[in-house]
Structures are given as C-alpha cells and as structure tokens.
Short mmCIF file of C-alpha atoms in Angstrom, two decimals:
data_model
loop_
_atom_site.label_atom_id
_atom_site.label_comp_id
_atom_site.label_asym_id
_atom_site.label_seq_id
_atom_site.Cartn_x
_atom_site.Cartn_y
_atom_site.Cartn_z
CA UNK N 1 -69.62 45.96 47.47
CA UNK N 2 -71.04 44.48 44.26
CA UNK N 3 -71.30 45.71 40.95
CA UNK N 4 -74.81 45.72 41.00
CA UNK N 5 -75.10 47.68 43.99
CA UNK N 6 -73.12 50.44 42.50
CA UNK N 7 -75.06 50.59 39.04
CA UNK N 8 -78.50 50.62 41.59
CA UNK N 9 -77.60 54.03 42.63
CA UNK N 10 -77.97 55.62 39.26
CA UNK N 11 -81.71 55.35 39.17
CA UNK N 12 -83.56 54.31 36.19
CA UNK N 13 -80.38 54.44 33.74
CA UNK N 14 -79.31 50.92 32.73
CA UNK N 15 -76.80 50.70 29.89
CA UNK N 16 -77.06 48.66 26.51
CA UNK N 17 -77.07 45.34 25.87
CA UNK N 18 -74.57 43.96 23.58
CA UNK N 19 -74.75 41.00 21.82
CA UNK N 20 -72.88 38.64 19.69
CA UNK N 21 -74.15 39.93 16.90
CA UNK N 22 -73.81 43.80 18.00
CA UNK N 23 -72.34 46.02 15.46
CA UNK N 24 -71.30 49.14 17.79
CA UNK N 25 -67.69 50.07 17.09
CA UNK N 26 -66.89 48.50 20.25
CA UNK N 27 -67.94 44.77 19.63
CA UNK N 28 -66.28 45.08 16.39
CA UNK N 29 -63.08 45.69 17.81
CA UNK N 30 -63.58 43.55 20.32
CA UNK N 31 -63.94 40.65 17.80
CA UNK N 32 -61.24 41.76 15.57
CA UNK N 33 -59.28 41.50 18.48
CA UNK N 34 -60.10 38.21 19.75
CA UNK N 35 -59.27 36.72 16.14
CA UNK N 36 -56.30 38.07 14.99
CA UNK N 37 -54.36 36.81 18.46
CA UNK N 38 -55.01 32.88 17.27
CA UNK N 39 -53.34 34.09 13.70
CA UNK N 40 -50.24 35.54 14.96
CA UNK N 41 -50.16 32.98 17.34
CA UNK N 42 -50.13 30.00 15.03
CA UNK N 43 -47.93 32.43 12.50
CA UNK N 44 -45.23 31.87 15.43
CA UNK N 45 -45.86 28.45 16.27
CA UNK N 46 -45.40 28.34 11.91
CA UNK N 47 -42.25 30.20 12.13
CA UNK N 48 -40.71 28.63 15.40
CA UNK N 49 -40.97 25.02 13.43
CA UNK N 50 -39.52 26.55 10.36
CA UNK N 51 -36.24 27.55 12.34
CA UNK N 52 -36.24 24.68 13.97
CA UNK N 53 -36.66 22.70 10.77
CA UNK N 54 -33.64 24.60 9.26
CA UNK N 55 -31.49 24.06 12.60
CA UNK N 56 -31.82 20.66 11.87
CA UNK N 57 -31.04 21.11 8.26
CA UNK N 58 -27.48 22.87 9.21
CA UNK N 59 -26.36 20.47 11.97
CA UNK N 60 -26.87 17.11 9.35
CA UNK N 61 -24.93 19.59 6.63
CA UNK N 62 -21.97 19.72 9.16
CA UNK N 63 -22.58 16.11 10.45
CA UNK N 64 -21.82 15.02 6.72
CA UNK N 65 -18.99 17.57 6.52
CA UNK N 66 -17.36 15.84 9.79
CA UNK N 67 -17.98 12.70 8.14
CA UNK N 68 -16.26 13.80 4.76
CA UNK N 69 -13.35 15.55 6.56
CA UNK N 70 -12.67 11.92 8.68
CA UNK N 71 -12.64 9.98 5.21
CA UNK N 72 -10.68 11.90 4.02
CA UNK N 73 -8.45 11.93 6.86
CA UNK N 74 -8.56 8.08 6.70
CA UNK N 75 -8.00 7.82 3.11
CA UNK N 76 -4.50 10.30 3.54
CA UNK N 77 -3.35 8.24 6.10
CA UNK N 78 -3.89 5.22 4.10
CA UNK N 79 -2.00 6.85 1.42
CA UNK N 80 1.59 7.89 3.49
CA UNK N 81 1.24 4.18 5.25
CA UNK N 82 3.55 1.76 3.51
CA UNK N 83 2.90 -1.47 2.30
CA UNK N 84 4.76 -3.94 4.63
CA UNK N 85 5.01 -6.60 2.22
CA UNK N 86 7.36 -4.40 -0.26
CA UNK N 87 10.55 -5.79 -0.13
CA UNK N 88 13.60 -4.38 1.92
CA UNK N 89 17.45 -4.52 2.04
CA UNK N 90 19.20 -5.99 4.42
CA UNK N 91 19.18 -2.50 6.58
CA UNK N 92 15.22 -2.06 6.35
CA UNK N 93 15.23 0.78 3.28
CA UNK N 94 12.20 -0.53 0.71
CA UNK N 95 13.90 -1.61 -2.45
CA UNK N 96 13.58 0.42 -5.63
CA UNK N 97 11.69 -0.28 -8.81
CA UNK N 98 14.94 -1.99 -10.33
CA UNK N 99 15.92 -3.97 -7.36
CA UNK N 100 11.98 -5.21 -6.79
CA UNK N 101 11.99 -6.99 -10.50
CA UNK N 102 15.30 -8.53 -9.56
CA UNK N 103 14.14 -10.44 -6.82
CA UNK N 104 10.83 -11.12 -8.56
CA UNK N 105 13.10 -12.78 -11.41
CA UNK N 106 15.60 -14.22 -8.56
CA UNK N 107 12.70 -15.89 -6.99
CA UNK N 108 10.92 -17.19 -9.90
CA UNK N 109 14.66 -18.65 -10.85
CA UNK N 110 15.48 -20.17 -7.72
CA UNK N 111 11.53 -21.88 -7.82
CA UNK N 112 12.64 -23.32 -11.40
CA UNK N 113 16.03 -24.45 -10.24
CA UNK N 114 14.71 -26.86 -7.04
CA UNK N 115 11.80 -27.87 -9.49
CA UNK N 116 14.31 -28.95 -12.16
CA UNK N 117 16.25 -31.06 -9.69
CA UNK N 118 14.01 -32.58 -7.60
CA UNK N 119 12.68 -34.16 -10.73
CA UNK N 120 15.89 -35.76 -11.39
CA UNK N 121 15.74 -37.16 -8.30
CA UNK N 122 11.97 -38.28 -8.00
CA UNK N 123 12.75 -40.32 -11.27
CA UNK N 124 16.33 -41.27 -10.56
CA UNK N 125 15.61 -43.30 -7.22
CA UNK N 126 18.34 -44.87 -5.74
CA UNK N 127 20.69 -44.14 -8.46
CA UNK N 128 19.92 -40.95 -8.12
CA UNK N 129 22.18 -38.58 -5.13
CA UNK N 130 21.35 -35.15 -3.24
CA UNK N 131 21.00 -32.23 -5.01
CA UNK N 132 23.75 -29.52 -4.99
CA UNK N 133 22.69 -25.63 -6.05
CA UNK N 134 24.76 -22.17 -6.85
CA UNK N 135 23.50 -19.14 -5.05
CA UNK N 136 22.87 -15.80 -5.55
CA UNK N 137 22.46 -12.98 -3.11
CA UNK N 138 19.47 -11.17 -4.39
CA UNK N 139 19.06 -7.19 -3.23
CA UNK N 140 16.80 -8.06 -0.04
CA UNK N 141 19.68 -10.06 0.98
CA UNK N 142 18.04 -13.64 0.72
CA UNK N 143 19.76 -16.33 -1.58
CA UNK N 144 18.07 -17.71 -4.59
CA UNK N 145 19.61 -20.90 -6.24
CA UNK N 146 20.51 -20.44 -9.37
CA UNK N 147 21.56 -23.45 -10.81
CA UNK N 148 21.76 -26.95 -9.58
CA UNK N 149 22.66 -30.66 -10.65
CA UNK N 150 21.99 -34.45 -9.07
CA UNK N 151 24.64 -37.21 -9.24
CA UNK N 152 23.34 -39.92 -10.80
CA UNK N 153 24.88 -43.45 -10.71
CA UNK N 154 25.15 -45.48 -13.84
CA UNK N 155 25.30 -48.67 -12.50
CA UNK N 156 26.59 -51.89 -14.34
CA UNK N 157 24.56 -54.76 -13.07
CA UNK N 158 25.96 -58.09 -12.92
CA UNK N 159 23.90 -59.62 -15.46
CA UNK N 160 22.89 -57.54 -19.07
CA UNK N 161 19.67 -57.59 -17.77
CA UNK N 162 20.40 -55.43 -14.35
CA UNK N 163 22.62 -53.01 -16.70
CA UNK N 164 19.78 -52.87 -19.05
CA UNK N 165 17.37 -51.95 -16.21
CA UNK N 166 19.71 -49.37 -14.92
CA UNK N 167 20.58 -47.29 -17.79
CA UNK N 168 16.82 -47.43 -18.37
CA UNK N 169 16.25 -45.52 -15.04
CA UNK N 170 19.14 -43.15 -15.65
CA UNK N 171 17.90 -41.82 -19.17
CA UNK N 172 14.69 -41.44 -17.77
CA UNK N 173 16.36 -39.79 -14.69
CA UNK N 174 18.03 -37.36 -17.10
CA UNK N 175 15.18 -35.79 -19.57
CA UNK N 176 12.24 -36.38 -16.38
CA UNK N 177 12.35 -32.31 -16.42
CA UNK N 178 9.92 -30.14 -18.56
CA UNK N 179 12.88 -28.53 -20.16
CA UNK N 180 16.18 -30.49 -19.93
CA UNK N 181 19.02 -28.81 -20.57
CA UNK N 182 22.06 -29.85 -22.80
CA UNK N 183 24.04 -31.64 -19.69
CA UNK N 184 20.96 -33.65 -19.29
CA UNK N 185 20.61 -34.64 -22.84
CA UNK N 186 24.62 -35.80 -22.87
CA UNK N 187 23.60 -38.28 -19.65
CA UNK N 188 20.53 -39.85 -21.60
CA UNK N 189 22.81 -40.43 -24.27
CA UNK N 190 25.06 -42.39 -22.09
CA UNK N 191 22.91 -44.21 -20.83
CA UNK N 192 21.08 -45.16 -23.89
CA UNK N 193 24.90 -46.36 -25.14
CA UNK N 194 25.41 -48.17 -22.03
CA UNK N 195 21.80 -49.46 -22.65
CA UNK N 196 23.19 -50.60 -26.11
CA UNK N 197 25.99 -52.15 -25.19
CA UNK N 198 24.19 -54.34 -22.22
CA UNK N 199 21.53 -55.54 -24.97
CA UNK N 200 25.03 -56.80 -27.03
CA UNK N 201 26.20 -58.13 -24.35
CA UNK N 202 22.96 -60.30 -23.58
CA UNK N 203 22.69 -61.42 -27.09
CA UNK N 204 26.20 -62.65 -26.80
CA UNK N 205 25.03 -64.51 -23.77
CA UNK N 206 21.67 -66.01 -25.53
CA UNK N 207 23.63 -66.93 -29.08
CA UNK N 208 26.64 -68.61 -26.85
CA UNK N 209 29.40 -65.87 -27.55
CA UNK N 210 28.79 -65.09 -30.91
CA UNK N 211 31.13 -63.53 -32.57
CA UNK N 212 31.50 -59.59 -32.61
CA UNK N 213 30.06 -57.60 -35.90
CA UNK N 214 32.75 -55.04 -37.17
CA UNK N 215 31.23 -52.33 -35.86
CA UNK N 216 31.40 -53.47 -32.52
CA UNK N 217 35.08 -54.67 -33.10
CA UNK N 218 36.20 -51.19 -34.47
CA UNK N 219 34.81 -49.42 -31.00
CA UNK N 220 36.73 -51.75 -28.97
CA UNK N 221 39.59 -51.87 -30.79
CA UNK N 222 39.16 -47.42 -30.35
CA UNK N 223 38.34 -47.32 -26.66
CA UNK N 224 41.21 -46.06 -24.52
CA UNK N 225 42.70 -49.34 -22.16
CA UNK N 226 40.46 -49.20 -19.22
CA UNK N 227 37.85 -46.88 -20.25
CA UNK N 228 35.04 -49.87 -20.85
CA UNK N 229 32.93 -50.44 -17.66
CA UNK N 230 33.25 -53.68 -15.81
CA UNK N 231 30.00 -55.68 -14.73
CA UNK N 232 29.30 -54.13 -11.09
CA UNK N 233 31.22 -50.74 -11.92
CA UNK N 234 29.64 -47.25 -10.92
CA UNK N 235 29.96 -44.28 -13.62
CA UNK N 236 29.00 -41.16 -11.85
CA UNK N 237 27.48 -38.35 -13.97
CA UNK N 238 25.49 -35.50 -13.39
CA UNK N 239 22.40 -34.01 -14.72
#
C-alpha cells in the first residue's frame, strides 16, 4: 500500500504545501533544527582537538621531566665515581690532600735529579761514568731519586796537550747543568787547575825546560809527596 493510495481516500482534502521558504512554526523548527546539529557538531570536533592538543602538551611535560630526572641521575653518579688517576697507597686507599702534594713535589724532584745527571754525562763522554741516585719512598709507595752524582775521570794525557784537552771536557762536564751545584763548581775548579798546570807544563816543553817562576816553585815545594798527578794518571771525582 502506498502513501498516495491512503491520502486518495480522504476525498478532495489535500494538505499544504511547504516550502523552503515557509514560515509555519513547523518549518521553522525544522530549520533551526537542521542547523544547530552542524554547530554542536563541529563545537565537539573543536573540543575533542583541544584535549587532544593538551594530552600532548602533558606527555612532552613528563617526557622532559624523565629526561631531567636521568641527568640528573647521570650527573650524581658522576659525582660519587672516583677519579682513577688520584693517587693511592700501597694498599689501594686514595691519598690525602697532604700526601698528594708530596708526591707531586717527589716527582717533580726525582725529574730534576735524572735531568741534572744525565747532563753530566751527555757532556762528560768517555770520561764521564754511570750515574748513581738516593731514593725516596714517596706515600704511593713508588721511589723518586733524590739526589744523584756521575764519576768523572780527570785524565792526565801523555802529552800537555791530551791533559789540556781533558780537563777541558771535565769542566765543561761539571757546570753542563742549568743549575750546578757547589760539588760541581769544586770539579770545574780542578780541572781548570789541572788545565793550568798542563799549559805550564807545555810551555816548559816549547821554551826547552825553562826554569820554574816562584810561584810555581812555592806550590811544589807545598804539595804533599805524591799528591801531584803523573802523565797517564786517573783522578776520579764526582759531580
């Protein structure tokens, strides 16, 4: 049965027509209707994206506040680790404050020390011998030298000339350190006397054995019997 059969039976009624521009209480409804649903539908849509907007919002604030908490996590445990280069004692406890400057002046002594000597020996070649140090125990239980010396060999030459040559080497053997100490000073002396006493000796030998001058006369005459090197003898002494 159709709708149009139905309305056929009631004669020669037929009901209004309604248009879009009807204004009978019921169109207007109808159209207030029909436009408010698209408003509180996009007022949802509105709010939905607002939530979700703030969701996001929240989770980045506690993504940064993981991301703070793990620095700071990292920067703690940085802080309680220990440095492994700090020195120790011989039974692995760090060293104090005290015992740390000790073997910072220990070290920079024993660094002074070998460079002292092994200038002695750089200059001193042949004449020169092998170095011989002190130690010291510092607190981490290492030794430090803390003093030293080299044997050098003051050798009389057979001829002036070769003594000359030698003592020559040894004074420069003697002061070849930045900052020679008084032992070294006493060896360059010696060796410039022995230096001195080789040049008399060769002008002797030029001039035919000329006779002595009184100041060389009075030292002779005041050496102890002995005590005057022989060409070809060795005088050790130590710088």
């Amino acid at each position: 049965m159709s709708i149009s059969s139905i309305s056929g039976g009631y004669g020669a009624y037929a009901p209004p027509m309604h248009g879009a521009n009807c204004q009978c209480p019921a169109c207007q409804q109808l159209r207030a209707d029909a436009a408010g649903v698209p408003a509180a539908a996009g007022t949802a849509v509105q709010q939905a994206g607002a939530a979700a907007a703030t969701g996001d919002a929240s989770s980045n604030r506690s993504g940064s506040g993981d991301a703070d908490s793990h620095s700071g996590g990292a920067s703690a445990s940085n802080s309680q680790s220990v440095n492994p280069a700090t020195p120790k004692s011989p039974d692995g406890k760090p060293l104090n404050e005290a015992q740390q400057k000790e073997v910072s002046e220990l070290k920079s002594r024993d660094t002074d020390v070998r460079r002292h000597e092994a200038a002695h020996q750089a200059a001193g070649g042949s004449l020169a011998g092998a170095a011989s140090f002190t130690f010291e125990q510092g607190p981490d239980g290492k030794q430090y030298a803390i003093g030293g010396e080299v044997p050098i060999q003051v050798s009389r030459g057979g001829t002036p000339e070769e003594t000359i040559r030698n003592a020559q080497t040894v004074r420069a053997a003697a002061l070849a350190p930045s900052d020679p100490s008084g032992q070294d000073r006493a060896v360059a002396a010696e060796a410039s006397q022995i230096e001195q006493q080789a040049r008399v000796e060769l002008l002797q030998k030029q001039s035919g054995k000329a006779p002595l001058s009184p100041l060389e006369k009075a030292q002779q005459a005041n050496a102890p019997a002995g005590s005057q090197a022989k060409p070809g003898q060795y005088v050790d002494t130590y710088a």
